[in-house]
PDB file of C-alpha atoms in Angstrom:
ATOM      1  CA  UNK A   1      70.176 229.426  86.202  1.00 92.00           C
ATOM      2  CA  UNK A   2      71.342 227.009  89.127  1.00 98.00           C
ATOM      3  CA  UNK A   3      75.359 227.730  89.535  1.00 98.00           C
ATOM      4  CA  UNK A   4      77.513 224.868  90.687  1.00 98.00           C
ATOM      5  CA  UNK A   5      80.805 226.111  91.791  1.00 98.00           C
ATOM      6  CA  UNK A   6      83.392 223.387  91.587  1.00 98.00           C
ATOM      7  CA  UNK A   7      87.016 222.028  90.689  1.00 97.00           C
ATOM      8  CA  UNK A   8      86.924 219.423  88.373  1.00 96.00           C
ATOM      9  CA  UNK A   9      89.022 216.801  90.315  1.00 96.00           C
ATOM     10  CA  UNK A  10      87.209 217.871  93.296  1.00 97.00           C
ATOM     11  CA  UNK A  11      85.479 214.271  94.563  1.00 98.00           C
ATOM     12  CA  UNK A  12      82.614 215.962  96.859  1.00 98.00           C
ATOM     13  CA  UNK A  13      81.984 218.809  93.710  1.00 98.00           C
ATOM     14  CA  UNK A  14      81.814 215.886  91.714  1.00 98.00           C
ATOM     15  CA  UNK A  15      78.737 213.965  94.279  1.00 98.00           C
ATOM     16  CA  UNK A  16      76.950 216.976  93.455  1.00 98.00           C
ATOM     17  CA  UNK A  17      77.321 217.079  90.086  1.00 98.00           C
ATOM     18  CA  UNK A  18      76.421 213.553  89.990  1.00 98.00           C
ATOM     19  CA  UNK A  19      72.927 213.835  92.309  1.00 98.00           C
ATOM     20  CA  UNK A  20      72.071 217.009  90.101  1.00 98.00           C
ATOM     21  CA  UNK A  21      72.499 215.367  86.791  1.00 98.00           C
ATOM     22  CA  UNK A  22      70.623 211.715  88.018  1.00 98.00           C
ATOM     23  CA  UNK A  23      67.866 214.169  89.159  1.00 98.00           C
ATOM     24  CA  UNK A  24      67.662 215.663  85.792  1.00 98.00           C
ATOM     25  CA  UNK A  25      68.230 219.266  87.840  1.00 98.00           C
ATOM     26  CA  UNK A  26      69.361 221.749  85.212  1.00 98.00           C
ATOM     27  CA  UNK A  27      72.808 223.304  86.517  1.00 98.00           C
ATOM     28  CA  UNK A  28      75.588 225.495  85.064  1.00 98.00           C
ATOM     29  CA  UNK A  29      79.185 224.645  86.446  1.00 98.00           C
ATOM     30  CA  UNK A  30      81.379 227.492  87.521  1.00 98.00           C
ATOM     31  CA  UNK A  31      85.370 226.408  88.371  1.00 97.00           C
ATOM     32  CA  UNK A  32      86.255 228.224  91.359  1.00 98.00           C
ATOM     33  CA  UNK A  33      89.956 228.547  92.002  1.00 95.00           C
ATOM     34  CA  UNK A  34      89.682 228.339  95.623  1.00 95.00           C
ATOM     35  CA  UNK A  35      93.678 229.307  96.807  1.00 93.00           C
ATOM     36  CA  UNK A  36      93.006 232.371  95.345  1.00 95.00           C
ATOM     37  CA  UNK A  37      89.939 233.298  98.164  1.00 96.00           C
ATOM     38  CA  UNK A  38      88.186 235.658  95.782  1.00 97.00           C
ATOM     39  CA  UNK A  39      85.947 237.920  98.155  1.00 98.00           C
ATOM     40  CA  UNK A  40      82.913 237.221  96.733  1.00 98.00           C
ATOM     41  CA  UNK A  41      83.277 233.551  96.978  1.00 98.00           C
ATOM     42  CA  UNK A  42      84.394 233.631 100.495  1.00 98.00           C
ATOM     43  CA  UNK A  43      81.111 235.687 101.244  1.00 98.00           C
ATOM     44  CA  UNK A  44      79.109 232.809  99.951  1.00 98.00           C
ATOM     45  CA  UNK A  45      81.238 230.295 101.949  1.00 98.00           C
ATOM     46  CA  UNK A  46      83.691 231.438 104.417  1.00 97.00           C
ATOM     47  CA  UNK A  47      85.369 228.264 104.365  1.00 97.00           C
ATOM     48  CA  UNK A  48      86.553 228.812 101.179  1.00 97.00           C
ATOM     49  CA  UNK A  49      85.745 225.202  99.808  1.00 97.00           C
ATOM     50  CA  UNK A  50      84.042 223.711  96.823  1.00 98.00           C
ATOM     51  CA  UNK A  51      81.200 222.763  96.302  1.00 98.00           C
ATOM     52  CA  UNK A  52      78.719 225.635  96.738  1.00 98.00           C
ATOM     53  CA  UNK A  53      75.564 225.747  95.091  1.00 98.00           C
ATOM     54  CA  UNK A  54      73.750 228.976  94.503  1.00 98.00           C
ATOM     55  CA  UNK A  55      70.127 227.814  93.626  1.00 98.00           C
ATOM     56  CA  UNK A  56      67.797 229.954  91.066  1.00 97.00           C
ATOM     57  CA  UNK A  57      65.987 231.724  94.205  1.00 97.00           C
ATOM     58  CA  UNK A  58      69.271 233.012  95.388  1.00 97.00           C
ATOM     59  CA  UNK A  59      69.748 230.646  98.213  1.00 98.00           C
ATOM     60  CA  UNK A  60      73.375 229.387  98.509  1.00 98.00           C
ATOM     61  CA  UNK A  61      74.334 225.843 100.061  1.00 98.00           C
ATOM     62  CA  UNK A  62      78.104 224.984 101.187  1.00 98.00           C
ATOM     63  CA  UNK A  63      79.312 221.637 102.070  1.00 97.00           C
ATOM     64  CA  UNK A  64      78.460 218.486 100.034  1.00 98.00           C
ATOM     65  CA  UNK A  65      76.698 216.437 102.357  1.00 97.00           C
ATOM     66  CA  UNK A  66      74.689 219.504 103.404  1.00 98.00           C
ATOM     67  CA  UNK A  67      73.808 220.271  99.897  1.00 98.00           C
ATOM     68  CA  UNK A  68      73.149 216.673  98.813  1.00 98.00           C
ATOM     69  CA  UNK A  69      70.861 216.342 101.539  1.00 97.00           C
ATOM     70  CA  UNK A  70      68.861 219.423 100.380  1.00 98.00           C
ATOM     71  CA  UNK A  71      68.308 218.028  97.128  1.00 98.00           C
ATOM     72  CA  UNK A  72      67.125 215.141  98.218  1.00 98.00           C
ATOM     73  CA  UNK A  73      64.467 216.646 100.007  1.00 97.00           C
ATOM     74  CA  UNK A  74      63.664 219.596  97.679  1.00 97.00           C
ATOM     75  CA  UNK A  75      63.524 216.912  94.544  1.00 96.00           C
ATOM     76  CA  UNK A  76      62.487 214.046  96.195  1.00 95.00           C
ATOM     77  CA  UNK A  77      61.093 212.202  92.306  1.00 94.00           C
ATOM     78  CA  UNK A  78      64.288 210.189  92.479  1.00 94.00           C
ATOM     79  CA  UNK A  79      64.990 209.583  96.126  1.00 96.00           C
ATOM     80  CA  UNK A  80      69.122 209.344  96.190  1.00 98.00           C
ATOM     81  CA  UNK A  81      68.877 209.054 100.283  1.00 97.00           C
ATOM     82  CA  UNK A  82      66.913 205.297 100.811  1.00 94.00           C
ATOM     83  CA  UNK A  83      63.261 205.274 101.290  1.00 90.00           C
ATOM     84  CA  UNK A  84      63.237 203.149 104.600  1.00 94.00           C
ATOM     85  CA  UNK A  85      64.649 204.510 107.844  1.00 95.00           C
ATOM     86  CA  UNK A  86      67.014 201.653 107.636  1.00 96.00           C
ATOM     87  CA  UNK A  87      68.263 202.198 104.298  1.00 96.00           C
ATOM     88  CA  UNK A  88      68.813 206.003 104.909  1.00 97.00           C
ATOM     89  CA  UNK A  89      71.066 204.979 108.060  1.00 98.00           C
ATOM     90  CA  UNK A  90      73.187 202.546 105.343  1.00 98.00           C
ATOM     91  CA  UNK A  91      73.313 205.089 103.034  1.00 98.00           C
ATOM     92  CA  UNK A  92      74.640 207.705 105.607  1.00 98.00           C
ATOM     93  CA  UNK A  93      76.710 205.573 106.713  1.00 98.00           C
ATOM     94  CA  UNK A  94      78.522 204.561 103.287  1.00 98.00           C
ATOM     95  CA  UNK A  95      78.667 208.101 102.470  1.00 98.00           C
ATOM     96  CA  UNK A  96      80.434 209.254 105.795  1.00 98.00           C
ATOM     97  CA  UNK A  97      82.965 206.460 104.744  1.00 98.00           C
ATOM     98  CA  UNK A  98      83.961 207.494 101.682  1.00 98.00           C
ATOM     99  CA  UNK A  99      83.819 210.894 102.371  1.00 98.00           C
ATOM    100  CA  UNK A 100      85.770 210.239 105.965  1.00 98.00           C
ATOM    101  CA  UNK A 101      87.480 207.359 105.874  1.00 98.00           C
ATOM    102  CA  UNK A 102      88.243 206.912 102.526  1.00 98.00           C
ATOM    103  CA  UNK A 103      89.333 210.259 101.821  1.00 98.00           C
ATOM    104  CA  UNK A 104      91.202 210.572 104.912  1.00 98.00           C
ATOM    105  CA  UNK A 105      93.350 207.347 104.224  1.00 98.00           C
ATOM    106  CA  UNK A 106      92.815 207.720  99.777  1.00 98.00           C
ATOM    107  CA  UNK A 107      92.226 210.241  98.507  1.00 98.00           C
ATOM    108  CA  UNK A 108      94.392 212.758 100.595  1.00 97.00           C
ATOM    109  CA  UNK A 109      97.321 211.032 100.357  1.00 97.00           C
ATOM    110  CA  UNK A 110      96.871 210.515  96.490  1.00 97.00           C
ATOM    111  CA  UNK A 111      94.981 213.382  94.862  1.00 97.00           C
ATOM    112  CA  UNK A 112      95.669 215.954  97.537  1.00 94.00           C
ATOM    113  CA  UNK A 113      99.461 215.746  97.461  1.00 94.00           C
ATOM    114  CA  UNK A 114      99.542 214.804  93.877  1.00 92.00           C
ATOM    115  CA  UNK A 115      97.186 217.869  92.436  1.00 90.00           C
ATOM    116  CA  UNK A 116      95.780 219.423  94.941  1.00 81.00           C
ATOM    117  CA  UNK A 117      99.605 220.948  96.127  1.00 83.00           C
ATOM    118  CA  UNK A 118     100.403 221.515  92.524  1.00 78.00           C
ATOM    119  CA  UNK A 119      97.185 223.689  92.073  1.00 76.00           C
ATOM    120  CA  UNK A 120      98.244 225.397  95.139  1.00 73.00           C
ATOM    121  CA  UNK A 121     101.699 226.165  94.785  1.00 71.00           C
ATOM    122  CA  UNK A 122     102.668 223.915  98.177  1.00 77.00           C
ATOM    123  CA  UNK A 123     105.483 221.890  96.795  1.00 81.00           C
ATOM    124  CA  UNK A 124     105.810 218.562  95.479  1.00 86.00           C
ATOM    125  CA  UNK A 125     103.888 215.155  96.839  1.00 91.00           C
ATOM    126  CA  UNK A 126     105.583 213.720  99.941  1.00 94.00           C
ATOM    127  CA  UNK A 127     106.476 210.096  99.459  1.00 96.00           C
ATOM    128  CA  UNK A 128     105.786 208.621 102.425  1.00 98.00           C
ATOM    129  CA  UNK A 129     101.710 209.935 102.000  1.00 97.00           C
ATOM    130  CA  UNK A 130     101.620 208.479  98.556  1.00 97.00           C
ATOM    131  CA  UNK A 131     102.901 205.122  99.944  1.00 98.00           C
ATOM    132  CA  UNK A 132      99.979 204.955 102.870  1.00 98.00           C
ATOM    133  CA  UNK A 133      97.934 205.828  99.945  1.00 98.00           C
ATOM    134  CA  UNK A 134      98.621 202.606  97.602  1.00 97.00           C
ATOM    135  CA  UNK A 135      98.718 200.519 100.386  1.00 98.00           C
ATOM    136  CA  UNK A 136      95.092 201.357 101.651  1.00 98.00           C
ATOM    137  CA  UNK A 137      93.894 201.445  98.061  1.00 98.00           C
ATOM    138  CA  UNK A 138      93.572 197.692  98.108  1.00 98.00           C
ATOM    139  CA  UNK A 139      91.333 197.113 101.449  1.00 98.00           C
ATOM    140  CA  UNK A 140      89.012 199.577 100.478  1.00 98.00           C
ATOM    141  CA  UNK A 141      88.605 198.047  96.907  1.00 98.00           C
ATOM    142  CA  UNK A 142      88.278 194.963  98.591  1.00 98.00           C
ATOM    143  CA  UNK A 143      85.506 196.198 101.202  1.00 98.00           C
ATOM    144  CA  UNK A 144      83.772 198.128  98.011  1.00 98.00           C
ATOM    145  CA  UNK A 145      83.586 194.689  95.577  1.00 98.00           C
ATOM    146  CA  UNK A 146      82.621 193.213  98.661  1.00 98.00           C
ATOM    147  CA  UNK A 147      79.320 195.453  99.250  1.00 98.00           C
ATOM    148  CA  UNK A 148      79.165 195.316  95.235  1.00 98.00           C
ATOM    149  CA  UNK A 149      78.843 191.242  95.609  1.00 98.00           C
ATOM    150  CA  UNK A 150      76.899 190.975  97.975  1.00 98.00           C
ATOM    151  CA  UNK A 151      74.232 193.824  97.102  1.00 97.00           C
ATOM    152  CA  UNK A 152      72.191 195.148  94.096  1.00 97.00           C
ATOM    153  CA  UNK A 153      73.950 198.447  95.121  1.00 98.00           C
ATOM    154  CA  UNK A 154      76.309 199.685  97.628  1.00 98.00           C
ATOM    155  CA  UNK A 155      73.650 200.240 100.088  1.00 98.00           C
ATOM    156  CA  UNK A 156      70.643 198.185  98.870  1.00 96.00           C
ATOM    157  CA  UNK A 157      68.659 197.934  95.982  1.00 96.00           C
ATOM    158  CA  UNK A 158      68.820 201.187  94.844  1.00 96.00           C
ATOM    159  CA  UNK A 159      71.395 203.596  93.304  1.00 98.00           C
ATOM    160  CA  UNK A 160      71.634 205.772  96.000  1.00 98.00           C
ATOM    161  CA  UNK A 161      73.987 208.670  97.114  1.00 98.00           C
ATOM    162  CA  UNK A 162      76.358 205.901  98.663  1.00 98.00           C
ATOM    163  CA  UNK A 163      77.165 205.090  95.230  1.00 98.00           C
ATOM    164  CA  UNK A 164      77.411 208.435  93.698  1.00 98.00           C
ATOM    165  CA  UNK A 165      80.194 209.004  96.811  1.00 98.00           C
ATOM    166  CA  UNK A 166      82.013 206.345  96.224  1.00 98.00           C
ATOM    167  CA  UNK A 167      82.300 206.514  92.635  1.00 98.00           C
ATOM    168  CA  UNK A 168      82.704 210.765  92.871  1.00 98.00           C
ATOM    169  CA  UNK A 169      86.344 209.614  94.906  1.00 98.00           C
ATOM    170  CA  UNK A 170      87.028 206.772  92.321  1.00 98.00           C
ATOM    171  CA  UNK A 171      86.715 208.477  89.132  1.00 98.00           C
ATOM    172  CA  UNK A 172      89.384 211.451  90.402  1.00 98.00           C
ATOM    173  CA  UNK A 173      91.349 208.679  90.965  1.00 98.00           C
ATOM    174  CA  UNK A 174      91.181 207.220  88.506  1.00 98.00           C
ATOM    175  CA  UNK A 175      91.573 210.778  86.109  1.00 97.00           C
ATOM    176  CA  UNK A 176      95.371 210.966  87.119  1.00 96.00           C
ATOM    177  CA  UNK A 177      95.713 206.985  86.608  1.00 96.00           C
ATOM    178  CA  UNK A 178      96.160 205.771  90.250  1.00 96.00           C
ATOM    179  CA  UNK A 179      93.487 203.023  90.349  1.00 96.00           C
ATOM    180  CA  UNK A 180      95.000 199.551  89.630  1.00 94.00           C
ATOM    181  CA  UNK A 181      90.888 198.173  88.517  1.00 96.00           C
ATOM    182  CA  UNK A 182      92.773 194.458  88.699  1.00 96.00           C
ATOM    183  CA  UNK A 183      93.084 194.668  92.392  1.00 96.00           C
ATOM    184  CA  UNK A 184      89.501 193.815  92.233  1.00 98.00           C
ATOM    185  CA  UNK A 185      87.302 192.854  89.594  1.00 97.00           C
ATOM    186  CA  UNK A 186      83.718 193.252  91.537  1.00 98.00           C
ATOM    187  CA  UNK A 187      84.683 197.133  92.598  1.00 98.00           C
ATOM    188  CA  UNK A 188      85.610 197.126  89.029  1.00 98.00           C
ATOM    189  CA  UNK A 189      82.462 196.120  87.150  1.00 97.00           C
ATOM    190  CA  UNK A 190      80.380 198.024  90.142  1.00 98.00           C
ATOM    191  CA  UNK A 191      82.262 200.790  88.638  1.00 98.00           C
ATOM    192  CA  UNK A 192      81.778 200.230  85.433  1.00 97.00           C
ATOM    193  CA  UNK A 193      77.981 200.155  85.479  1.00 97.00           C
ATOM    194  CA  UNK A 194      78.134 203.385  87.551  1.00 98.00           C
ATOM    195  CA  UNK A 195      80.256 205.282  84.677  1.00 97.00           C
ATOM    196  CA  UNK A 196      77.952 204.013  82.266  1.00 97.00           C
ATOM    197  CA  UNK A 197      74.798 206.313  83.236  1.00 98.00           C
ATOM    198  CA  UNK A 198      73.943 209.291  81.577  1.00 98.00           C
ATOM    199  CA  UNK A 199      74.774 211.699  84.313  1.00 98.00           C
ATOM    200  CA  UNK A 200      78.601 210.085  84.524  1.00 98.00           C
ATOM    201  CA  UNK A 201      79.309 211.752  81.283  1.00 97.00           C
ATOM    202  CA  UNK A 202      80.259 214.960  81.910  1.00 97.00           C
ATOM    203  CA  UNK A 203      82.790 213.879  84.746  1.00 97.00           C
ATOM    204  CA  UNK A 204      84.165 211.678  81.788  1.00 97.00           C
ATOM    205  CA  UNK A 205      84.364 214.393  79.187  1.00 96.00           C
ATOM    206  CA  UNK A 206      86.234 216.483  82.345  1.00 95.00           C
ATOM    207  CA  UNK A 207      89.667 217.782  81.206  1.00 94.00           C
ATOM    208  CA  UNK A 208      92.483 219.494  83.350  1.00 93.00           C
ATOM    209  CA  UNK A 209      95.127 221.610  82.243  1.00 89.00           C
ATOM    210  CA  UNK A 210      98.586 219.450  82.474  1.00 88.00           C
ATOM    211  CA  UNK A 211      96.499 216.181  83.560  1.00 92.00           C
ATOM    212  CA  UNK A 212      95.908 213.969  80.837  1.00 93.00           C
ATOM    213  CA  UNK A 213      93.903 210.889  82.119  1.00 96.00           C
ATOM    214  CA  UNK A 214      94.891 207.255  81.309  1.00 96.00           C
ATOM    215  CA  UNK A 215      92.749 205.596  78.209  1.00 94.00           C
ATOM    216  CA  UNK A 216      90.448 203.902  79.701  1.00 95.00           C
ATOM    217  CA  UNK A 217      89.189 206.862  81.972  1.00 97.00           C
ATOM    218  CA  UNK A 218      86.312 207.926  79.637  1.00 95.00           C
ATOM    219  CA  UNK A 219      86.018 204.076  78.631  1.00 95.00           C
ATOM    220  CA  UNK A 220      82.717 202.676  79.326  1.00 91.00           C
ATOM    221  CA  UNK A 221      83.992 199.312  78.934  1.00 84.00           C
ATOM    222  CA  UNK A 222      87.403 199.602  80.507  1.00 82.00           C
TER     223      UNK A 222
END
């Protein structure tokens, strides 16, 4: 069997997990506590990071992008990439946002300090990171209902891997209730329709010890 190694609240294991269940791929998930740099783990990626995919032949794939990429190509029925040149530059593009920009000024000043250092045992959230954190919520909301209004889907017409990025950073988010969906209702009913596939519903079944989302998490209609 395929073996996804992950951390639930992990936004780039999530991507994966998101591209392997809208390409029907058959997977088993495997949580990896990564602070604790089991051996064998770091053998299969020495940067000791999640998510690594170990696929049925043996061959093992580190980094998100790198491994979203690869299925793309290897399973290529439901193209997650864009099927123009153009539209695989957009979707690039989007993805190296969320995954860069976003996370850099999101997502690592929210989830990071508020789980990530709890997991880890490296003391409690600084203030001053969760602040930048709120206060570049809203302009990325607002540049995400933007692309929502004035596209199909974030990069086109297609669901694509732009949208399974952006909504892999969202839905941690929104697990330990820091999304305020009011600060912008097209980002919110984007979301919405993203949650509502089939291969959203494991992330929304997702439980972690000491984390209890907010009700609406694992709400398809908010």
């Amino acid at each position: 069997m395929r073996i996804l190694y992950h951390q639930p609240l992990c936004p780039y294991s999530r991507k994966v997990r998101l591209v392997l269940s809208e390409k029907r791929i058959p997977f088993e998930v495997r949580i990896e506590r990564v602070w604790e740099r089991r051996e064998e783990f770091m053998e299969m990626n020495p940067s000791g990071t999640v998510p690594v995919l170990v696929e049925e032949n043996g061959l093992i794939l580190a980094d998100s992008y790198a491994i979203c990429e690869y299925l793309d190509e290897a399973y290529p029925d439901l193209p997650l990439m864009g099927r123009t040149l153009g539209e695989r530059a957009e979707v690039r593009r989007l993805v190296a946002w969320f995954d860069g920009k976003f996370a850099r000024e999101v997502t690592d000043n929210l989830l990071v300090e508020k789980q990530w250092k709890r997991l880890m045992g490296r003391g409690s959230a600084d203030a001053a990171a969760l602040r930048a954190g709120y206060a570049n919520l809203k302009p990325h909301l607002d540049y995400l209902g933007w692309l929502a209004e004035t596209r199909l889907w974030l990069a086109g017409n297609s669901l694509s891997m732009a949208d399974l990025a952006a909504a892999a950073h969202l839905s941690a988010l929104d697990y330990i209730g820091d999304l305020d969906w009011s600060l912008n209702d097209a980002a919110k009913d984007w979301y919405a329709r993203v949650k509502s596939r089939p291969a959203f519903r494991p992330l929304l079944a997702d439980r972690v010890s000491g984390v209890n989302p907010p009700p609406h998490y694992a709400d398809l209609d908010f």
